[in-house]
Amino acid sequence: MENDLEIRSLNKSFQNSFALKDINLTLPRGSVMGFIGQNGAGKTTTIKCILNLLHPDSGTIRIFGKEIAQNEIAVKEKIGVVFDECPLHETLSAEKAEKILSKIYQNWDSSLYQSYLKEFKLPPKRPIKEYSRGMKMKLSIACALAHHPKLLILDEATSGLDPVVRDEILEIFYNFIQDESHSILMSSHITSDLEKIADYITFIHHGKILFSSPKDQILDSFGILKCGKQNFEMLDPSEYISYRENSFGYEILVKDRYLSKKKHPDMVLDRVNLDEIMVFFVKGEK
Amino acid sequence: MIGLISKDFLVLQKLMRSQIPILIAMTILLTFSIGNSTYTLAVVCGFLLFSSINIFYYDDAAKWDSFAQTFPIKKKTIVKARYCSSLLTILGGILVVTILELISKIFVSRSGNGVSFVPILCVAVFLVCLLFSILFPIIYRFGPERSRIILTAIIMIPVLIFILLGKSGALDNLFASLETSGIESMIPIYCYLSVPAGIVLLLLSCLLSIRIYNQKEF
């Protein structure tokens, strides 16, 4: 299987403190990678390094098998990027945005752009400042898709949107990924969105990748063990990732719930979602 | 590059739409009340500076630069486009002022010892180029918000020095010689060379800005 994005041993520091440490990430062609982590964990820094907005201290970034630093123009022609805010000037309109972008991208497809504007119900002549946040994000997506990109990089593209608009936007990404030559790297706080669309999940914390695995494998293997103090004290710390104490007892995040179930058949073992995994990794004790 | 230049003008379009009628009204008033369109140059120069520097603020507010880094274009193209659009703005200014001068020549009778239009225009173009050459690398280096104070100082310090020198009487001799010999004789031939000199300055400034921009992170 070919990879659309490969990051190897990426390091980036700001004023002598590490922002990213030994980042390794692989996005296979035709898949969606959800990139999760709390604020300041390094998601945007990683994306900025991928796009060459930040200069990495060391490491390699390959997109479509080519190093981005040496093949920036050819690679960027095939990438669509959506940031958390619409980067088009508020006084411009969707029509004027096209006038600009059509002269920048060789593969700009005017009819495709128009069809997106129609599909997203975006008035082409209305100034962007009169658009709602959802409309602005849809315009950003239309701009990112109208030059037939192979890889879509989304940095918190669904944040701050209501569930209906988020669902519409996820539908767009879902349609995009139907072409098996397309891939998506999607950073988001909203893990429920990623649970719907992602094939892989990468979790970054304090600039380090804690895990990067297929989503189904993560949701299937991780689990939460619930027990009292006595049972908890009997557990070997190597059995679990972290624990949280509450008024009812202990909740313990385990990496292999099947193994844990075998070892502790009398304990309650629940399935876990991405939100809970994040919270346990960030706030849990070890 | 054409896309980026057109972006600058599309962004400025709204500002121009509201400002240009005022500018034209002011310049017409100045031209016909004083009988000389060279005074309008100061107004047009101010407008050119204002609009070209405003683009940086608009881009900053929209976070355009980060977005532009995702385009399939080189970083130096982004800088070159900004210089080209500024140069085009200057050309537009020259065109407006020249048209007004030609119109005023038809309708307003001139006194014999009036200042020649072309040398003054050349000097004005040079001054705008000089200011752009200094201001742009500073904005690229520090960003529009942080460079606001530096920009104000760069524009205001020479003005303050001139006012202080005038008040102290240091410029009396200069004004006296201007009155006796007429401003015409004070304009040397190299006034005309100030336009190519301004363009050379802009080119050097562009090279410096490209260097700064290439090292910049977004």
Coordinates of C-alpha atoms in Angstrom, one line a residue:
Chain A
M1 CA 0.0 0.0 0.0
E2 CA 1.4 3.4 -0.9
N3 CA 1.5 6.2 1.6
D4 CA 0.3 9.7 0.8
L5 CA 2.0 11.1 3.9
E6 CA 5.1 9.9 5.8
I7 CA 6.7 11.7 8.7
R8 CA 9.9 10.3 10.1
S9 CA 11.7 11.5 13.2
L10 CA 10.3 15.0 13.0
N11 CA 11.6 17.4 15.6
K12 CA 10.7 21.0 16.1
S13 CA 11.6 23.3 19.0
F14 CA 10.7 26.9 19.9
Q15 CA 13.1 28.9 22.1
N16 CA 14.8 25.8 23.4
S17 CA 11.7 23.9 24.3
F18 CA 10.5 21.0 22.3
A19 CA 7.2 21.5 20.4
L20 CA 7.5 18.2 18.6
K21 CA 9.7 15.3 19.5
D22 CA 10.4 12.4 17.2
I23 CA 7.1 12.5 15.4
N24 CA 6.5 9.5 13.2
L25 CA 3.2 9.3 11.2
T26 CA 2.0 7.4 8.2
L27 CA -1.1 8.1 6.2
P28 CA -1.9 5.3 3.7
R29 CA -3.5 6.3 0.4
G30 CA -7.2 6.2 0.4
S31 CA -7.6 6.6 4.2
V32 CA -8.6 9.2 6.7
M33 CA -6.3 9.9 9.6
G34 CA -7.8 11.5 12.7
F35 CA -5.2 13.6 14.6
I36 CA -6.2 14.2 18.2
G37 CA -4.7 15.8 21.2
Q38 CA -5.5 18.6 23.7
N39 CA -4.8 22.3 22.9
G40 CA -1.1 23.0 22.6
A41 CA -0.3 19.3 22.1
G42 CA 1.4 19.9 18.8
K43 CA -1.3 19.1 16.2
T44 CA -1.2 22.5 14.4
T45 CA 2.6 22.6 14.7
T46 CA 2.8 19.2 13.0
I47 CA 0.4 20.3 10.2
K48 CA 2.4 23.5 9.8
C49 CA 5.6 21.5 9.4
I50 CA 3.9 19.2 6.9
L51 CA 2.9 22.3 4.9
N52 CA 6.4 23.9 5.3
L53 CA 4.9 26.9 7.2
L54 CA 7.3 26.0 10.0
H55 CA 10.9 24.8 9.3
P56 CA 11.5 21.5 11.2
D57 CA 14.8 21.1 13.1
S58 CA 15.2 17.6 11.8
G59 CA 13.3 14.7 10.3
T60 CA 11.8 14.1 6.9
I61 CA 8.3 14.7 5.6
R62 CA 7.2 12.9 2.4
I63 CA 4.0 13.7 0.6
F64 CA 3.1 11.4 -2.3
G65 CA 6.6 9.9 -1.9
K66 CA 8.3 13.2 -2.4
E67 CA 10.1 15.3 0.2
I68 CA 8.0 18.5 0.7
A69 CA 11.0 20.8 1.1
Q70 CA 12.4 19.9 -2.3
N71 CA 9.1 19.5 -4.2
E72 CA 6.9 22.1 -2.6
I73 CA 5.2 23.5 -5.6
A74 CA 4.4 20.1 -7.3
V75 CA 3.2 18.7 -4.0
K76 CA 1.1 21.7 -3.0
E77 CA -0.7 21.6 -6.3
K78 CA -2.2 18.3 -5.1
I79 CA -3.1 19.4 -1.5
G80 CA -6.2 21.1 -0.2
V81 CA -6.0 22.8 3.1
V82 CA -8.7 23.9 5.4
F83 CA -7.8 25.8 8.6
D84 CA -10.1 26.5 11.6
E85 CA -10.9 29.9 10.3
C86 CA -11.7 31.1 6.8
P87 CA -8.5 32.8 5.6
L88 CA -10.2 34.8 2.9
H89 CA -10.6 38.5 3.4
E90 CA -14.0 39.5 4.7
T91 CA -14.6 42.0 2.0
L92 CA -14.2 39.4 -0.7
S93 CA -17.0 37.2 -2.0
A94 CA -17.0 33.6 -3.2
E95 CA -16.9 34.9 -6.8
K96 CA -13.9 37.1 -6.1
A97 CA -12.1 34.3 -4.3
E98 CA -12.4 32.2 -7.4
K99 CA -10.8 35.0 -9.5
I100 CA -7.8 34.8 -7.2
L101 CA -7.5 31.1 -6.7
S102 CA -8.2 30.2 -10.3
K103 CA -5.0 32.0 -11.3
I104 CA -3.0 30.3 -8.5
Y105 CA -3.9 26.6 -9.1
Q106 CA -3.2 25.0 -12.5
N107 CA -5.9 22.5 -12.0
W108 CA -8.6 24.9 -10.8
D109 CA -12.0 23.6 -11.9
S110 CA -14.4 26.5 -12.2
S111 CA -17.4 24.3 -12.8
L112 CA -16.6 22.1 -9.8
Y113 CA -16.2 25.3 -7.7
Q114 CA -19.6 26.6 -8.9
S115 CA -21.2 23.3 -8.2
Y116 CA -19.9 23.3 -4.6
L117 CA -21.2 26.9 -4.1
K118 CA -24.6 25.7 -5.4
E119 CA -24.5 22.5 -3.3
F120 CA -23.5 24.4 -0.1
K121 CA -26.0 27.2 -0.9
L122 CA -23.3 29.9 -0.8
P123 CA -24.4 33.2 -2.5
P124 CA -21.4 33.9 -4.9
K125 CA -21.7 37.7 -4.8
R126 CA -22.3 38.2 -1.1
P127 CA -19.3 39.5 1.0
I128 CA -17.8 36.8 3.1
K129 CA -18.3 38.9 6.2
E130 CA -22.1 38.3 5.8
Y131 CA -21.6 34.5 5.8
S132 CA -22.3 32.5 9.0
R133 CA -19.3 30.5 10.4
G134 CA -20.7 27.3 8.8
M135 CA -20.9 29.0 5.4
K136 CA -17.4 30.3 5.8
M137 CA -16.1 26.8 6.5
K138 CA -18.0 25.5 3.5
L139 CA -16.4 28.1 1.3
S140 CA -13.0 27.2 2.7
I141 CA -13.8 23.6 1.8
A142 CA -15.0 24.5 -1.7
C143 CA -11.8 26.4 -2.3
A144 CA -9.7 23.5 -1.0
L145 CA -11.5 21.0 -3.2
A146 CA -11.9 22.9 -6.5
H147 CA -8.4 22.1 -7.7
H148 CA -8.9 18.3 -7.5
P149 CA -6.5 17.7 -4.5
K150 CA -5.4 14.2 -3.7
L151 CA -4.7 15.0 -0.1
L152 CA -6.9 17.1 2.2
I153 CA -5.4 18.5 5.3
L154 CA -7.9 19.8 7.8
D155 CA -6.9 21.7 11.0
E156 CA -9.9 21.9 13.3
A157 CA -12.2 22.4 10.3
T158 CA -15.3 21.4 12.2
S159 CA -14.6 23.2 15.4
G160 CA -17.2 25.8 16.5
L161 CA -19.9 24.4 14.2
D162 CA -23.3 23.1 15.1
P163 CA -24.0 19.4 14.8
V164 CA -26.1 19.8 11.6
V165 CA -23.3 21.8 9.7
R166 CA -20.7 19.4 11.1
D167 CA -22.7 16.5 9.7
E168 CA -23.0 18.2 6.3
I169 CA -19.2 18.9 6.2
L170 CA -18.4 15.3 7.2
E171 CA -20.6 14.2 4.4
I172 CA -18.5 16.3 2.0
F173 CA -15.3 14.6 3.3
Y174 CA -17.0 11.2 3.1
N175 CA -17.8 11.8 -0.6
F176 CA -14.2 13.0 -1.2
I177 CA -12.8 9.9 0.3
Q178 CA -14.9 7.6 -1.9
D179 CA -12.2 8.0 -4.5
E180 CA -9.5 5.6 -3.4
S181 CA -6.7 7.8 -4.5
H182 CA -7.8 10.5 -2.0
S183 CA -6.6 10.8 1.6
I184 CA -7.5 13.1 4.5
L185 CA -5.5 14.2 7.5
M186 CA -7.9 15.7 10.0
S187 CA -7.0 17.3 13.3
S188 CA -10.0 17.8 15.6
H189 CA -11.1 18.1 19.1
I190 CA -14.4 16.6 18.3
T191 CA -13.6 13.0 18.5
S192 CA -17.1 11.9 17.7
D193 CA -16.6 13.3 14.2
L194 CA -13.4 11.2 13.9
E195 CA -15.1 8.1 15.2
K196 CA -17.6 8.5 12.3
I197 CA -15.0 9.1 9.5
A198 CA -11.5 8.2 10.4
D199 CA -9.7 4.9 9.5
Y200 CA -6.7 5.7 11.7
I201 CA -6.2 7.7 14.9
T202 CA -3.0 9.4 15.9
F203 CA -2.8 10.8 19.4
I204 CA -0.3 13.5 20.2
H205 CA 0.4 14.7 23.7
H206 CA 3.1 17.2 24.7
G207 CA 4.6 17.0 21.2
K208 CA 5.0 13.2 21.3
I209 CA 2.9 10.7 19.4
L210 CA 1.4 8.4 22.1
F211 CA -0.2 6.0 19.6
S212 CA -1.1 5.8 15.9
S213 CA -3.2 2.9 15.0
P214 CA -6.3 1.8 13.1
K215 CA -9.4 3.4 14.8
D216 CA -11.3 0.1 15.0
Q217 CA -8.4 -1.6 16.6
I218 CA -8.1 1.2 19.2
L219 CA -11.8 1.2 20.1
D220 CA -11.8 -2.6 20.2
S221 CA -8.8 -3.2 22.3
F222 CA -8.8 -0.3 24.8
G223 CA -11.2 -0.6 27.7
I224 CA -12.0 0.8 31.1
L225 CA -11.7 -1.5 34.1
K226 CA -13.9 -0.5 37.1
C227 CA -13.1 -1.7 40.5
G228 CA -12.8 -0.8 44.2
K229 CA -9.6 0.2 46.1
Q230 CA -8.8 -3.4 47.2
N231 CA -8.9 -4.8 43.6
F232 CA -7.0 -1.8 42.3
E233 CA -4.1 -2.4 44.7
M234 CA -3.8 -5.9 43.5
L235 CA -3.3 -4.8 39.9
D236 CA 0.2 -4.8 38.4
P237 CA 0.9 -1.2 37.0
S238 CA 2.2 -2.7 33.8
E239 CA -1.3 -4.0 33.1
Y240 CA -2.8 -0.5 32.6
I241 CA -2.0 2.8 31.1
S242 CA -3.5 5.1 33.7
Y243 CA -6.2 5.3 36.3
R244 CA -8.7 7.8 37.7
E245 CA -10.1 7.7 41.2
N246 CA -13.7 8.8 41.9
S247 CA -16.2 8.5 44.6
F248 CA -17.3 5.1 43.4
G249 CA -13.8 3.6 43.2
Y250 CA -11.3 3.4 40.4
E251 CA -11.5 3.6 36.6
I252 CA -8.5 2.1 34.9
L253 CA -7.6 2.4 31.2
V254 CA -6.3 -0.8 29.8
K255 CA -4.8 -1.3 26.4
D256 CA -5.9 -4.9 25.9
R257 CA -9.3 -5.3 27.3
Y258 CA -9.6 -9.0 26.2
L259 CA -6.5 -9.8 28.2
S260 CA -7.8 -7.8 31.2
K261 CA -11.1 -9.6 31.0
K262 CA -9.3 -12.9 31.1
K263 CA -7.2 -11.9 34.0
H264 CA -10.0 -10.2 36.0
P265 CA -13.3 -11.9 35.0
D266 CA -15.0 -10.5 38.1
M267 CA -14.3 -6.9 37.4
V268 CA -16.5 -4.6 35.3
L269 CA -14.9 -3.9 31.9
D270 CA -16.4 -1.3 29.6
R271 CA -15.7 -0.3 26.1
V272 CA -14.2 3.1 25.6
N273 CA -14.5 6.0 23.2
L274 CA -11.8 8.4 21.9
D275 CA -12.8 11.2 24.3
E276 CA -12.3 8.9 27.3
I277 CA -8.9 7.6 26.0
M278 CA -7.8 11.2 25.6
V279 CA -8.9 12.2 29.1
F280 CA -7.2 9.1 30.6
F281 CA -3.9 9.8 28.8
V282 CA -3.9 13.5 29.7
K283 CA -5.4 13.6 33.1
G284 CA -5.1 10.0 34.4
E285 CA -2.5 9.0 37.0
K286 CA 0.0 6.1 36.7
Chain B
M1 CA 1.7 36.0 -9.3
I2 CA -1.2 37.4 -11.2
G3 CA -3.6 35.8 -8.7
L4 CA -1.8 37.4 -5.8
I5 CA -1.7 40.8 -7.5
S6 CA -5.4 40.6 -8.3
K7 CA -6.0 39.7 -4.7
D8 CA -4.4 42.9 -3.5
F9 CA -6.5 45.0 -5.8
L10 CA -9.7 43.1 -5.1
V11 CA -9.1 43.6 -1.4
L12 CA -8.4 47.3 -2.0
Q13 CA -11.4 47.7 -4.3
K14 CA -13.8 48.5 -1.5
L15 CA -11.4 51.0 0.1
M16 CA -10.7 52.6 -3.3
R17 CA -14.4 52.8 -4.0
S18 CA -14.9 54.9 -0.9
Q19 CA -11.6 56.8 -0.9
I20 CA -11.1 57.7 -4.6
P21 CA -14.1 60.0 -5.0
I22 CA -12.9 61.9 -1.8
L23 CA -9.4 61.9 -3.2
I24 CA -10.6 63.2 -6.6
A25 CA -12.8 65.9 -5.0
M26 CA -9.9 67.0 -2.8
T27 CA -7.4 67.1 -5.6
I28 CA -9.8 69.0 -7.9
L29 CA -10.5 71.6 -5.1
L30 CA -6.7 72.0 -4.4
T31 CA -5.9 72.2 -8.1
F32 CA -8.5 74.8 -8.9
S33 CA -8.2 76.9 -5.7
I34 CA -4.4 77.1 -5.8
G35 CA -4.1 76.9 -9.5
N36 CA -1.4 74.2 -9.4
S37 CA -1.9 70.4 -9.4
T38 CA 1.5 69.7 -7.8
Y39 CA -0.1 70.1 -4.3
T40 CA -2.4 67.2 -5.1
L41 CA 0.7 65.0 -5.3
A42 CA 1.1 65.1 -1.5
V43 CA -2.5 63.9 -1.2
V44 CA -2.0 61.2 -3.8
C45 CA 1.3 60.1 -2.2
G46 CA -0.4 59.8 1.2
F47 CA -3.2 57.8 -0.3
L48 CA -0.7 55.4 -2.1
L49 CA 1.2 54.8 1.2
F50 CA -2.0 54.4 3.1
S51 CA -3.5 51.8 0.7
S52 CA -0.3 49.8 0.1
I53 CA 0.4 49.5 3.8
N54 CA -3.2 48.8 4.6
I55 CA -3.0 45.6 2.5
F56 CA -0.6 44.2 5.1
Y57 CA -3.1 44.9 7.9
Y58 CA -5.9 43.3 5.9
D59 CA -3.8 40.2 5.2
D60 CA -2.8 39.9 8.8
A61 CA -6.4 40.2 10.0
A62 CA -7.5 37.5 7.6
K63 CA -4.4 35.3 8.4
W64 CA -3.9 35.3 4.6
D65 CA -0.1 34.7 4.8
S66 CA -0.5 31.2 6.4
F67 CA -3.1 30.4 3.7
A68 CA -0.8 31.7 0.9
Q69 CA 1.9 29.3 2.1
T70 CA -0.4 26.4 1.2
F71 CA -0.5 27.6 -2.5
P72 CA 1.7 26.0 -5.1
I73 CA 3.9 29.1 -5.4
K74 CA 7.3 30.0 -4.1
K75 CA 7.6 32.3 -1.1
K76 CA 9.5 34.9 -3.1
T77 CA 6.6 35.1 -5.5
I78 CA 4.4 36.2 -2.7
V79 CA 6.8 39.1 -1.9
K80 CA 7.3 40.0 -5.5
A81 CA 3.6 40.2 -6.0
R82 CA 3.3 42.7 -3.2
Y83 CA 6.0 44.9 -4.7
C84 CA 4.4 44.6 -8.1
S85 CA 1.0 45.6 -6.8
S86 CA 2.5 48.5 -5.0
L87 CA 4.3 49.6 -8.1
L88 CA 1.1 49.3 -10.0
T89 CA -0.6 51.5 -7.4
I90 CA 2.1 54.1 -7.8
L91 CA 1.6 54.0 -11.6
G92 CA -2.1 54.5 -11.0
G93 CA -1.4 57.5 -8.8
I94 CA 0.9 59.0 -11.5
L95 CA -1.9 58.5 -14.0
V96 CA -4.5 60.2 -11.8
V97 CA -2.2 63.2 -11.0
T98 CA -1.1 63.6 -14.7
I99 CA -4.7 63.6 -15.9
L100 CA -5.6 66.2 -13.3
E101 CA -2.6 68.3 -14.3
L102 CA -3.7 68.1 -17.9
I103 CA -7.3 69.1 -17.1
S104 CA -6.1 71.9 -14.8
K105 CA -3.9 73.2 -17.6
I106 CA -7.0 73.7 -19.7
F107 CA -9.1 75.4 -17.1
V108 CA -6.7 77.2 -14.8
S109 CA -4.4 80.0 -15.9
R110 CA -0.9 79.6 -14.5
S111 CA 1.4 82.2 -13.1
G112 CA 4.8 82.4 -14.9
N113 CA 7.0 81.3 -12.0
G114 CA 5.0 78.1 -11.1
V115 CA 6.8 74.9 -10.2
S116 CA 7.3 72.5 -13.1
F117 CA 5.0 69.5 -12.8
V118 CA 7.3 66.7 -14.1
P119 CA 10.3 67.2 -11.8
I120 CA 8.1 67.4 -8.7
L121 CA 6.2 64.3 -9.8
C122 CA 9.6 62.5 -10.2
V123 CA 10.6 63.5 -6.7
A124 CA 7.2 62.5 -5.3
V125 CA 7.5 59.1 -7.0
F126 CA 11.0 58.7 -5.5
L127 CA 9.8 59.5 -2.0
V128 CA 7.0 57.0 -2.2
C129 CA 9.4 54.4 -3.5
L130 CA 11.9 55.3 -0.8
L131 CA 9.2 54.9 1.9
F132 CA 8.0 51.6 0.5
S133 CA 11.6 50.4 0.3
I134 CA 12.1 51.1 4.0
L135 CA 8.6 50.1 5.3
F136 CA 8.1 46.8 3.5
P137 CA 11.1 44.9 4.9
I138 CA 10.2 46.2 8.4
I139 CA 6.7 44.9 8.0
Y140 CA 7.9 41.6 6.7
R141 CA 10.3 41.3 9.6
F142 CA 8.1 42.4 12.5
G143 CA 4.6 41.9 11.2
P144 CA 2.2 44.8 10.6
E145 CA 1.1 45.2 14.2
R146 CA 4.5 45.2 15.8
S147 CA 5.9 47.5 13.1
R148 CA 3.2 50.1 13.5
I149 CA 5.3 52.2 16.0
I150 CA 8.4 51.9 13.8
L151 CA 6.4 53.0 10.8
T152 CA 5.0 56.0 12.6
A153 CA 8.5 56.9 13.8
I154 CA 9.9 56.6 10.2
I155 CA 7.3 58.9 8.8
M156 CA 7.1 61.3 11.7
I157 CA 10.8 61.8 12.7
P158 CA 11.8 63.5 9.4
V159 CA 8.7 65.7 9.6
L160 CA 9.5 66.7 13.2
I161 CA 13.1 67.4 12.3
F162 CA 12.0 69.6 9.5
I163 CA 9.5 71.5 11.8
L164 CA 12.2 71.9 14.5
L165 CA 14.8 73.1 12.0
G166 CA 12.2 75.6 10.6
K167 CA 11.4 76.9 14.1
S168 CA 15.1 77.3 15.0
G169 CA 15.6 79.4 11.8
A170 CA 18.1 76.9 10.3
L171 CA 16.1 76.7 7.1
D172 CA 15.7 80.5 6.7
N173 CA 18.6 80.7 4.3
L174 CA 17.1 77.9 2.2
F175 CA 13.7 79.6 2.0
A176 CA 15.4 82.9 1.2
S177 CA 17.4 81.5 -1.7
L178 CA 14.2 79.7 -2.9
E179 CA 12.4 83.0 -3.0
T180 CA 15.2 84.9 -4.8
S181 CA 16.2 82.3 -7.4
G182 CA 12.8 80.6 -7.8
I183 CA 12.2 76.9 -7.2
E184 CA 12.9 76.1 -10.8
S185 CA 16.6 76.7 -10.5
M186 CA 16.8 74.5 -7.4
I187 CA 15.6 71.5 -9.3
P188 CA 18.7 69.9 -10.7
I189 CA 18.7 67.5 -13.7
Y190 CA 19.0 64.5 -11.4
C191 CA 15.4 65.1 -10.2
Y192 CA 14.5 63.2 -13.3
L193 CA 16.9 60.4 -12.3
S194 CA 15.0 60.0 -9.0
V195 CA 12.4 57.7 -10.7
P196 CA 14.9 55.0 -11.8
A197 CA 16.7 55.5 -8.5
G198 CA 13.4 54.8 -6.7
I199 CA 12.8 51.7 -8.8
V200 CA 16.3 50.5 -8.0
L201 CA 15.6 51.1 -4.3
L202 CA 12.4 49.1 -4.6
L203 CA 14.3 46.2 -6.2
L204 CA 16.9 46.1 -3.4
S205 CA 14.2 46.3 -0.8
C206 CA 12.3 43.5 -2.6
L207 CA 15.5 41.3 -2.4
L208 CA 15.8 42.1 1.3
S209 CA 12.1 41.3 1.9
I210 CA 12.4 38.0 0.1
R211 CA 15.4 37.1 2.3
I212 CA 13.4 38.0 5.4
Y213 CA 10.2 36.2 4.2
N214 CA 12.1 33.0 3.3
Q215 CA 13.3 32.7 6.9
K216 CA 10.0 33.5 8.3
E217 CA 7.7 30.9 9.9
F218 CA 3.9 31.1 9.9

